PDB file of C-alpha atoms and ligand atoms in Angstrom:
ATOM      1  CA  UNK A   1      28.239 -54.124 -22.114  1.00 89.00           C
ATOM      2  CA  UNK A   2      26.423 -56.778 -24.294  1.00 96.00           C
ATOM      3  CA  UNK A   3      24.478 -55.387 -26.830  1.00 96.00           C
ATOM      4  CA  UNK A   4      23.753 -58.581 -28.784  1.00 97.00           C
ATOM      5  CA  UNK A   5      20.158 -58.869 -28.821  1.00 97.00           C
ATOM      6  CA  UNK A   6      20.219 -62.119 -29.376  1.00 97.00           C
ATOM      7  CA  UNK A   7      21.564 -63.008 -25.767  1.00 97.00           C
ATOM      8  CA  UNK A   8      18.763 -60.965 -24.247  1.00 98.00           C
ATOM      9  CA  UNK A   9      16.211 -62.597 -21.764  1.00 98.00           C
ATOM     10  CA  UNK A  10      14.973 -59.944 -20.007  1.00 98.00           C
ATOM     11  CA  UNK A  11      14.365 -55.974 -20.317  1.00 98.00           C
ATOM     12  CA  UNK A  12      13.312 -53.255 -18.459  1.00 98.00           C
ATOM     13  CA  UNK A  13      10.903 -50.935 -20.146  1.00 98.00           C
ATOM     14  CA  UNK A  14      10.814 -47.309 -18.260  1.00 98.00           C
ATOM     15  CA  UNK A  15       8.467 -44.623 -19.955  1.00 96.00           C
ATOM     16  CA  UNK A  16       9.819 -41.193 -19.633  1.00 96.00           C
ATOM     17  CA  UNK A  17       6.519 -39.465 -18.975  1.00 95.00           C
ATOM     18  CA  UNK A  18       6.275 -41.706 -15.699  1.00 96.00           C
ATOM     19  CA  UNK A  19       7.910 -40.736 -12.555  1.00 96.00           C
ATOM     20  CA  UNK A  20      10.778 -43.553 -10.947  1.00 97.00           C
ATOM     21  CA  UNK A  21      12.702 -42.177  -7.807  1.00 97.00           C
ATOM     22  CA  UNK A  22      16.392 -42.640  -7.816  1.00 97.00           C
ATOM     23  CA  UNK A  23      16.295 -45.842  -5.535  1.00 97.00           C
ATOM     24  CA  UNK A  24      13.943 -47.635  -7.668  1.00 98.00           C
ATOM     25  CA  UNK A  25      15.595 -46.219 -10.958  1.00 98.00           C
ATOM     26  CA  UNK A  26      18.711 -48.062  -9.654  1.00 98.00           C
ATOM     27  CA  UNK A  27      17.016 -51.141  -8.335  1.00 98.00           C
ATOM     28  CA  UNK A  28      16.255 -51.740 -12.382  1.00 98.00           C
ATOM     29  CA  UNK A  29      19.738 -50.880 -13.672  1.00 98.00           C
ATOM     30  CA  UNK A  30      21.370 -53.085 -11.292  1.00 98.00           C
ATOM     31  CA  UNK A  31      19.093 -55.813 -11.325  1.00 98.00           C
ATOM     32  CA  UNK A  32      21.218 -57.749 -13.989  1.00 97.00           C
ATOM     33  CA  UNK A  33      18.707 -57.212 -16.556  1.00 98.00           C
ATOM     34  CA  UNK A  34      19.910 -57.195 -20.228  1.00 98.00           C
ATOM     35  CA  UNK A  35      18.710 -53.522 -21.273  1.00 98.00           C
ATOM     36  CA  UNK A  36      16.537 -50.775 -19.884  1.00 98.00           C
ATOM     37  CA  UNK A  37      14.322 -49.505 -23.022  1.00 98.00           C
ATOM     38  CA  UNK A  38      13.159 -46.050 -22.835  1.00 97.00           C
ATOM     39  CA  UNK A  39      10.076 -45.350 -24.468  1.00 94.00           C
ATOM     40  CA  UNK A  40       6.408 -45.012 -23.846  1.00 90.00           C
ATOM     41  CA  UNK A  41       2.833 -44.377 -26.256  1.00 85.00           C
ATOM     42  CA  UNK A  42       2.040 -40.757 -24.791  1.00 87.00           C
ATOM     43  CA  UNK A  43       3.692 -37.910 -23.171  1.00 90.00           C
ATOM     44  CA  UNK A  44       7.293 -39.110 -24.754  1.00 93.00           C
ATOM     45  CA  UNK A  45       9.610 -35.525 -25.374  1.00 94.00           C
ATOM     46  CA  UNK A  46      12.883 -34.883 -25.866  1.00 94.00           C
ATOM     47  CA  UNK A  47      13.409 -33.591 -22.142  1.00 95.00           C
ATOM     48  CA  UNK A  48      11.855 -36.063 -20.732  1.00 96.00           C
ATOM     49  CA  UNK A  49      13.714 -38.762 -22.650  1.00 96.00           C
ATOM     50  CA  UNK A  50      17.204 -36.737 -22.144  1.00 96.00           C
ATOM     51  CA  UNK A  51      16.324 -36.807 -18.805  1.00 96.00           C
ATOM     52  CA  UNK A  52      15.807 -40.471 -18.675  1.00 97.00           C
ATOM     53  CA  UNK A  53      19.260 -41.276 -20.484  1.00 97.00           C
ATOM     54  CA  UNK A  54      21.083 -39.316 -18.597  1.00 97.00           C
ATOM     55  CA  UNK A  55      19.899 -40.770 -14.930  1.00 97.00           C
ATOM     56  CA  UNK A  56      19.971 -44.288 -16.248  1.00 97.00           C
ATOM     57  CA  UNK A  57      23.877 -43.609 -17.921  1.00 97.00           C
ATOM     58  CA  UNK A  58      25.123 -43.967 -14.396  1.00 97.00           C
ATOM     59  CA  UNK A  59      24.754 -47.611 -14.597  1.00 97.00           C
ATOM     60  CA  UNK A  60      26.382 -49.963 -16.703  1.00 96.00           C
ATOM     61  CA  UNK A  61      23.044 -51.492 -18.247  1.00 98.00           C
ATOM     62  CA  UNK A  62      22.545 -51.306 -21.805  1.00 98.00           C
ATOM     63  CA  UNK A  63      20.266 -48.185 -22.303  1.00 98.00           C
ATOM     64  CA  UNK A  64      17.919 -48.585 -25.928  1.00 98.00           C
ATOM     65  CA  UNK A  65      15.570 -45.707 -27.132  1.00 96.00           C
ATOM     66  CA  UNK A  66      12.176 -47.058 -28.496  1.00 96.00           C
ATOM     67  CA  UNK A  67      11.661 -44.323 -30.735  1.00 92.00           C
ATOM     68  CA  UNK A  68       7.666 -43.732 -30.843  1.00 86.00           C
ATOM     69  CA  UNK A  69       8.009 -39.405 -32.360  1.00 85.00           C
ATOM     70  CA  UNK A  70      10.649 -38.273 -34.506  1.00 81.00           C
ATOM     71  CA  UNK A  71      10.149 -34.921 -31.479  1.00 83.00           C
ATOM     72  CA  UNK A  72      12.077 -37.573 -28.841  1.00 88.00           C
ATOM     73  CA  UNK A  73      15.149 -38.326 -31.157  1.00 89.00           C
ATOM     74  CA  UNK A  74      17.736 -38.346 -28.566  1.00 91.00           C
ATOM     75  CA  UNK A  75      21.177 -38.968 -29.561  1.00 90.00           C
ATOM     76  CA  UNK A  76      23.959 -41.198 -27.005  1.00 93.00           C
ATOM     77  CA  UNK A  77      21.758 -44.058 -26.270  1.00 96.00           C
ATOM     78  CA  UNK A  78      23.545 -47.512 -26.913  1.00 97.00           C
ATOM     79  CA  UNK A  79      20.671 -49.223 -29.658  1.00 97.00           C
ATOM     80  CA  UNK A  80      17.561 -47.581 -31.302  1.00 96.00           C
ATOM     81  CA  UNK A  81      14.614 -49.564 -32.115  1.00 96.00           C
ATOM     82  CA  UNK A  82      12.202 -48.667 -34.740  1.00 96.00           C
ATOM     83  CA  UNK A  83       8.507 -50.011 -34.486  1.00 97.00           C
ATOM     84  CA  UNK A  84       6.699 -50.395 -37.353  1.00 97.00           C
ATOM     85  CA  UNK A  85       2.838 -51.618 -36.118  1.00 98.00           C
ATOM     86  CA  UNK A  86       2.392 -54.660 -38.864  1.00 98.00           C
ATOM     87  CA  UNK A  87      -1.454 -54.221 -37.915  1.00 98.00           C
ATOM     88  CA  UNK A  88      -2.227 -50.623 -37.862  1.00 98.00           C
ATOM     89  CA  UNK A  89      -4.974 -49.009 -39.794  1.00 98.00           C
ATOM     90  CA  UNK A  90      -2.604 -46.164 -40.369  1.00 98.00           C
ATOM     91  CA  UNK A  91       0.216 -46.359 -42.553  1.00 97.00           C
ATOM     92  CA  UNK A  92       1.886 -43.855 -40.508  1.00 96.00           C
ATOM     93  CA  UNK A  93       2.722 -46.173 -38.086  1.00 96.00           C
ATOM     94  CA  UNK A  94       4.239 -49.063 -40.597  1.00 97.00           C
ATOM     95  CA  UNK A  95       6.359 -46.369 -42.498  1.00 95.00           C
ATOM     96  CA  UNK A  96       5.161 -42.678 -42.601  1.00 94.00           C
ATOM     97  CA  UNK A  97       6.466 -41.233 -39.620  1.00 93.00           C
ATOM     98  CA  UNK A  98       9.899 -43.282 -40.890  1.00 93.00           C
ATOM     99  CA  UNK A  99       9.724 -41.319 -43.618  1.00 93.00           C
ATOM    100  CA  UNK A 100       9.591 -38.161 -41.644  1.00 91.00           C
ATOM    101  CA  UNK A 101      12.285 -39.138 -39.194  1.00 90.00           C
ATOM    102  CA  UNK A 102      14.726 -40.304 -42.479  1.00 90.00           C
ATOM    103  CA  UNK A 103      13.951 -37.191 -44.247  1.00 91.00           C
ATOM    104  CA  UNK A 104      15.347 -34.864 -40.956  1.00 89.00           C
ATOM    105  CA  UNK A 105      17.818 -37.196 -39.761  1.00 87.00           C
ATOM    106  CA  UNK A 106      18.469 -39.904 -42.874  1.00 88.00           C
ATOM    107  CA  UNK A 107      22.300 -38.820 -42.741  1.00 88.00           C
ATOM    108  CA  UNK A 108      23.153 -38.433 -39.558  1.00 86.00           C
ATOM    109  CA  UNK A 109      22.112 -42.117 -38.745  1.00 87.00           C
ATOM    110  CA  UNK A 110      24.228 -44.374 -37.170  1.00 91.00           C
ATOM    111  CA  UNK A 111      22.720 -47.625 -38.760  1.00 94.00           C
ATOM    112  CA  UNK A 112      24.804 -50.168 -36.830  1.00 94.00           C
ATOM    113  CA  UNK A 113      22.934 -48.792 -33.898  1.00 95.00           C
ATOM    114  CA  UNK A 114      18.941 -49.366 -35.392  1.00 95.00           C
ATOM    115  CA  UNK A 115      16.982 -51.982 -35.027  1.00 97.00           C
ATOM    116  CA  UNK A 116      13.498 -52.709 -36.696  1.00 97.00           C
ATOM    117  CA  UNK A 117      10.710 -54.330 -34.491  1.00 98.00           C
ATOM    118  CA  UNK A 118       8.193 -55.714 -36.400  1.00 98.00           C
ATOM    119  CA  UNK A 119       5.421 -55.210 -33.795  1.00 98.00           C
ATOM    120  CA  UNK A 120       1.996 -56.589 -33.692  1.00 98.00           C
ATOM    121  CA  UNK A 121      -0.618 -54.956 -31.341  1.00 98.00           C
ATOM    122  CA  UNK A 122      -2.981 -57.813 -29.438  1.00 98.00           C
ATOM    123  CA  UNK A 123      -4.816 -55.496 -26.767  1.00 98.00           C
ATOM    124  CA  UNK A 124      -6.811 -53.547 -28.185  1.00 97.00           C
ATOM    125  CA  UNK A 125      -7.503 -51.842 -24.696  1.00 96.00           C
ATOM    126  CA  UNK A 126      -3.780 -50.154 -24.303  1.00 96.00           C
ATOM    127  CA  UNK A 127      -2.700 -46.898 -25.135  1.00 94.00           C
ATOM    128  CA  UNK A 128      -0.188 -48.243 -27.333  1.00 94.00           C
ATOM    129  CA  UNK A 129      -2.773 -49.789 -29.637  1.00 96.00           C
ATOM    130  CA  UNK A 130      -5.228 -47.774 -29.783  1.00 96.00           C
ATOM    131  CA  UNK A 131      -2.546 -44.180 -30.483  1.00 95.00           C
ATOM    132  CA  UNK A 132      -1.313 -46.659 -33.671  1.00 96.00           C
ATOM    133  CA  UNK A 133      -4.840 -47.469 -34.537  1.00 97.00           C
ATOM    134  CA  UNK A 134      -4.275 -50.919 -34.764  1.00 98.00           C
ATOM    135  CA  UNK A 135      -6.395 -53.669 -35.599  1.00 98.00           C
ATOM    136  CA  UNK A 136      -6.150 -56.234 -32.768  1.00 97.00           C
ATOM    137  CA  UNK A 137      -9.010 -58.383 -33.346  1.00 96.00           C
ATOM    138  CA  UNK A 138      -6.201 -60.518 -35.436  1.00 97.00           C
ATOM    139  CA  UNK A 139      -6.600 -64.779 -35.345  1.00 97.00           C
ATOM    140  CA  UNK A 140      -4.106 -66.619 -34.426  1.00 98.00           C
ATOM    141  CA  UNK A 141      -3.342 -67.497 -38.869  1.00 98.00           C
ATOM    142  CA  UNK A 142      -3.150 -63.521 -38.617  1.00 98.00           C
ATOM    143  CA  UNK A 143      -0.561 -63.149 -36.035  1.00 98.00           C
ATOM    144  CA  UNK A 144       1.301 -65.980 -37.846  1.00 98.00           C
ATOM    145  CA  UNK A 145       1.499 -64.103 -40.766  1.00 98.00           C
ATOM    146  CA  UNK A 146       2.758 -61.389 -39.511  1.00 98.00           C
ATOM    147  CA  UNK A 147       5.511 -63.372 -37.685  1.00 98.00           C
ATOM    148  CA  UNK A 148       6.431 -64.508 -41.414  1.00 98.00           C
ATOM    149  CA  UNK A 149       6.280 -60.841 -42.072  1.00 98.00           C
ATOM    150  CA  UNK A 150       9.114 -59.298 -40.137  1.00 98.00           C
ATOM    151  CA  UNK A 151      10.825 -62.667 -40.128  1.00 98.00           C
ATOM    152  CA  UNK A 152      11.397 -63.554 -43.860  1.00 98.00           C
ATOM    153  CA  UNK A 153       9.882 -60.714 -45.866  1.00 98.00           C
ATOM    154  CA  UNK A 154      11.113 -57.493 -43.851  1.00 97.00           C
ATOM    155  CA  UNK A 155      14.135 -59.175 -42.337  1.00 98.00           C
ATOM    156  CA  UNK A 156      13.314 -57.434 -38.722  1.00 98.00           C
ATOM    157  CA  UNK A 157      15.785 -58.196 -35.741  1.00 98.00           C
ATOM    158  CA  UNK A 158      12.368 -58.099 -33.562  1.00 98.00           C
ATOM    159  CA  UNK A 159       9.442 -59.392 -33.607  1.00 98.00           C
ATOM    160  CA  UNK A 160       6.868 -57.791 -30.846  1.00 98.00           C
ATOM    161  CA  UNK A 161       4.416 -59.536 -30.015  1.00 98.00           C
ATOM    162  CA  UNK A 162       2.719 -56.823 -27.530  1.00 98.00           C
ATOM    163  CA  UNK A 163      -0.007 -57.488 -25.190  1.00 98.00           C
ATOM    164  CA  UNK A 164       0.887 -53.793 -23.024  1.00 96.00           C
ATOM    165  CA  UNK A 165      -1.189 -54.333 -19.568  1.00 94.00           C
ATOM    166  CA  UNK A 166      -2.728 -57.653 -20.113  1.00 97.00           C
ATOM    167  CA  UNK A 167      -0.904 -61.444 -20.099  1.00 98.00           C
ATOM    168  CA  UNK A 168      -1.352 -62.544 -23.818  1.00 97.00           C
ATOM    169  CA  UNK A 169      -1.672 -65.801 -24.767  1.00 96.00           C
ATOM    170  CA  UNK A 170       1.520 -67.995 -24.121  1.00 98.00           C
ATOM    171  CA  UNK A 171       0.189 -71.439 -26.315  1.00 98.00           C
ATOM    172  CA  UNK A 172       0.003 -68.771 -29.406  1.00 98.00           C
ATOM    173  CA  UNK A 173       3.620 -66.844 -28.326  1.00 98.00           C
ATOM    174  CA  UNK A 174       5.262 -70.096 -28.044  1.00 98.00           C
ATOM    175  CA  UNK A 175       3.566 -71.295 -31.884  1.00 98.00           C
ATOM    176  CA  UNK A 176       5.062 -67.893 -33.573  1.00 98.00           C
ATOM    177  CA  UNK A 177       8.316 -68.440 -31.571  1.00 98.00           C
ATOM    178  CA  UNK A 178       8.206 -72.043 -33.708  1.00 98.00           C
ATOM    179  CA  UNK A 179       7.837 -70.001 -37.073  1.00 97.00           C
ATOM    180  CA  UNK A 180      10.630 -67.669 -36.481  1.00 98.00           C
ATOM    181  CA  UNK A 181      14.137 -68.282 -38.376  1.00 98.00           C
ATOM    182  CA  UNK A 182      16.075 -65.071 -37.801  1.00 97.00           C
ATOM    183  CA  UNK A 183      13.681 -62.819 -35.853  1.00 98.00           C
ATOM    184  CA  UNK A 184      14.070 -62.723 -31.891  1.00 98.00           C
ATOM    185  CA  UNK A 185      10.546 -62.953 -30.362  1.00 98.00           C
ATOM    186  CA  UNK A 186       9.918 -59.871 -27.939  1.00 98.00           C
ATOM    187  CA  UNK A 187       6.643 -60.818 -25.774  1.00 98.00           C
ATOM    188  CA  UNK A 188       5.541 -57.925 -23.726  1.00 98.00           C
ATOM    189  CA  UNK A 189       2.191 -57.437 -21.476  1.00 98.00           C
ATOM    190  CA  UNK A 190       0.962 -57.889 -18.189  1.00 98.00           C
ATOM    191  CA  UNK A 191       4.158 -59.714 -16.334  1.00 98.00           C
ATOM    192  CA  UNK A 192       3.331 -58.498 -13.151  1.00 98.00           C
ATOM    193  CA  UNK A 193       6.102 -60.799 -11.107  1.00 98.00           C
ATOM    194  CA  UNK A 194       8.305 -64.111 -11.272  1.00 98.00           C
ATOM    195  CA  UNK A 195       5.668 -66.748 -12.029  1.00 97.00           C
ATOM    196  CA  UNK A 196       4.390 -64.839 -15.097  1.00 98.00           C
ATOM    197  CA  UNK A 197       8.122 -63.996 -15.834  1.00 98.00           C
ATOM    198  CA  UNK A 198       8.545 -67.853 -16.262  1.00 98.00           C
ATOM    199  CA  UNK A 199       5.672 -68.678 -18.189  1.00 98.00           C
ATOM    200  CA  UNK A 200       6.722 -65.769 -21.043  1.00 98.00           C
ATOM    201  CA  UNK A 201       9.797 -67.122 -20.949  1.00 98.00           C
ATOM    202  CA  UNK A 202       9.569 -70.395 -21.785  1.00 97.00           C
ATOM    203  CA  UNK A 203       7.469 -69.007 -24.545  1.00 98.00           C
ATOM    204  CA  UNK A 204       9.339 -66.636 -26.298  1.00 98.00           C
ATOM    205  CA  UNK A 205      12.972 -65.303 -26.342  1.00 98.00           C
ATOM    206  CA  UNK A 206      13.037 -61.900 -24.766  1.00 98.00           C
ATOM    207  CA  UNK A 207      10.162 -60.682 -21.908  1.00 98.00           C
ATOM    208  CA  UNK A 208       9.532 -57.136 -21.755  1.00 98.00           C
ATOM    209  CA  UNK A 209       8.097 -55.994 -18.126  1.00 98.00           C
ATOM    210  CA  UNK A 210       7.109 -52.556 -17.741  1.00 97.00           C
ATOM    211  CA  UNK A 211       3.492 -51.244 -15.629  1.00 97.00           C
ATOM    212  CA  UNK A 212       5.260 -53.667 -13.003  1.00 98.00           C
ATOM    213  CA  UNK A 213       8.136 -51.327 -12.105  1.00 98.00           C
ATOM    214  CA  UNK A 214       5.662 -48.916 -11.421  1.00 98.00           C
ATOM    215  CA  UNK A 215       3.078 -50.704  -9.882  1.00 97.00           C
ATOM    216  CA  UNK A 216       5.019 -52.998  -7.563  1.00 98.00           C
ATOM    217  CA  UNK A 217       9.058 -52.594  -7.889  1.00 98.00           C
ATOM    218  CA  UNK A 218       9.705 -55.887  -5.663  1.00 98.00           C
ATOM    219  CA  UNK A 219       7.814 -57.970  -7.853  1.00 98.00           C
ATOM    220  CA  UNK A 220       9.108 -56.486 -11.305  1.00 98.00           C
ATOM    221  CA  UNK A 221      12.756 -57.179  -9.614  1.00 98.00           C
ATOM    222  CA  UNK A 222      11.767 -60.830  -9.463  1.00 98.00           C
ATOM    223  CA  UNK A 223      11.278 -61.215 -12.787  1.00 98.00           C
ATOM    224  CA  UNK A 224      14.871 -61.040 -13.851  1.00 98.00           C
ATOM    225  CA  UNK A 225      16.137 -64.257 -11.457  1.00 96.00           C
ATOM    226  CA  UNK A 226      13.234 -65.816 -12.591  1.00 96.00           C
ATOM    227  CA  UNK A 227      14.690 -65.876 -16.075  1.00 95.00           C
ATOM    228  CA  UNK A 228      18.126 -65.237 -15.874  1.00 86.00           C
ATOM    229  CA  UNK A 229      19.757 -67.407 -13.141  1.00 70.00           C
TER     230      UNK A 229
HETATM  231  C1  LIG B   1       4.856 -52.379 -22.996  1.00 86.21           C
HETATM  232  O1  LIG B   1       5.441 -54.568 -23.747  1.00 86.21           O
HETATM  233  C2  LIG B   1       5.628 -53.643 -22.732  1.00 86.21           C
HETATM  234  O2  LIG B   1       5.291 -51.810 -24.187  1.00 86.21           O
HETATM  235  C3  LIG B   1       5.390 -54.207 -21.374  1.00 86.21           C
HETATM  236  O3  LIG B   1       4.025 -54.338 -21.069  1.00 86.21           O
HETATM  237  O4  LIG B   1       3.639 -52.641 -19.306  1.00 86.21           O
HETATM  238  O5  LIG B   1       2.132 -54.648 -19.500  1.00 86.21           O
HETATM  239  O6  LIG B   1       4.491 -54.881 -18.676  1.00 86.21           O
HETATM  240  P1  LIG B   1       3.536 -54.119 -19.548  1.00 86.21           P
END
């Protein structure tokens, strides 16, 4: 199982609170993508994300918790990432429910396993943005800064550039991929099948495709060949 990060092209993002039949659930974990991520911006629990684990542990695909409430810490998965939202409103969502989780579960931590994403919200439309109240009306100098951020200042493994349901900007994601030095550039949004697939990829290190399993399972599958092989 290969759980550098750094060797990742391509993940899977399933959301617990969504339902996947067993066929497609397998489809994903055998599709030779690098990781499945579990996570998700509403409806996350702990049963719903044990449940998740647990069905996706009978594949041999790196399985990563995106921990979005300290109520869905689930122990057993291989990686945990931590988002902090570098444009939120709410400082919550850059360190205060961090606080909370560290002060319940500070000493139990496995730190080899945790990751930090550095993650900037850029539609302001999604779920995802608008339950971290971020502030996506950022400029392009913005987004750069934040890439400078996580990269230099905060020393994050990630840095997120999320679009969730919409196909960001690939001219700007490929300018921040130019400023990182030690970060690996996560794009995610609106890959809907191969061609997009290719475009994000030649933009930034990782691609991140999640609605698509849901909305149209052949065309998500194509998006791992079209980066991978
Ligand atoms: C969401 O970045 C991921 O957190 C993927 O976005 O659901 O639009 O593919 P999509």
């Amino acid at each position: 199982m290969n759980l550098d990060i750094k060797q990742w092209k391509h993940v899977f993002k399933l959301d617990p609170d969504r339902e996947l039949s067993d066929e497609a659930l397998e489809a994903v974990c055998i599709s030779g993508t690098d990781a499945v991520m579990v996570g998700g911006s509403s409806g996350v629990t702990f049963e719903n994300t044990v449940d998740l684990l647990a069905r996706v542990r009978r594949f041999e695909v790196p399985c990563v918790l995106e921990l979005s409430s300290k109520e869905a810490v689930v122990p057993g998965f291989d990686l945990f990432m931590i988002p902090m939202v570098l444009n939120s409103r709410n400082v919550d969502w850059v360190i205060g429910h961090h606080r909370e989780a560290l002060k319940e579960y500070g000493a139990l931590l496995d730190w080899d396993r945790l990751l930090t994403e550095g993650y900037v919200m850029l539609n302001g439309q999604s779920t995802a943005a608008r339950v971290t109240e971020a502030d996506a009306a950022v400029s392009v100098k913005d987004i750069e800064a934040y890439a400078r951020m996580a990269d230099r200042l905060l020393h994050c493994p990630i840095f997120y550039m999320e679009y969730s349901g919409v196909f960001g900007d690939m001219q700007t994601v490929a300018k921040v991929r130019g400023l990182l030095r030690q970060s690996r550039l996560f794009y995610g949004g609106g890959i809907a099948g191969p061609e997009q697939a290719s475009l994000a990829a030649a933009a930034c290190d990782t691609i991140v495709v999640g609605n698509a399993v849901y909305d149209d399972l052949e065309q998500a599958l194509a998006t791992v060949s079209a980066v991978k092989f």
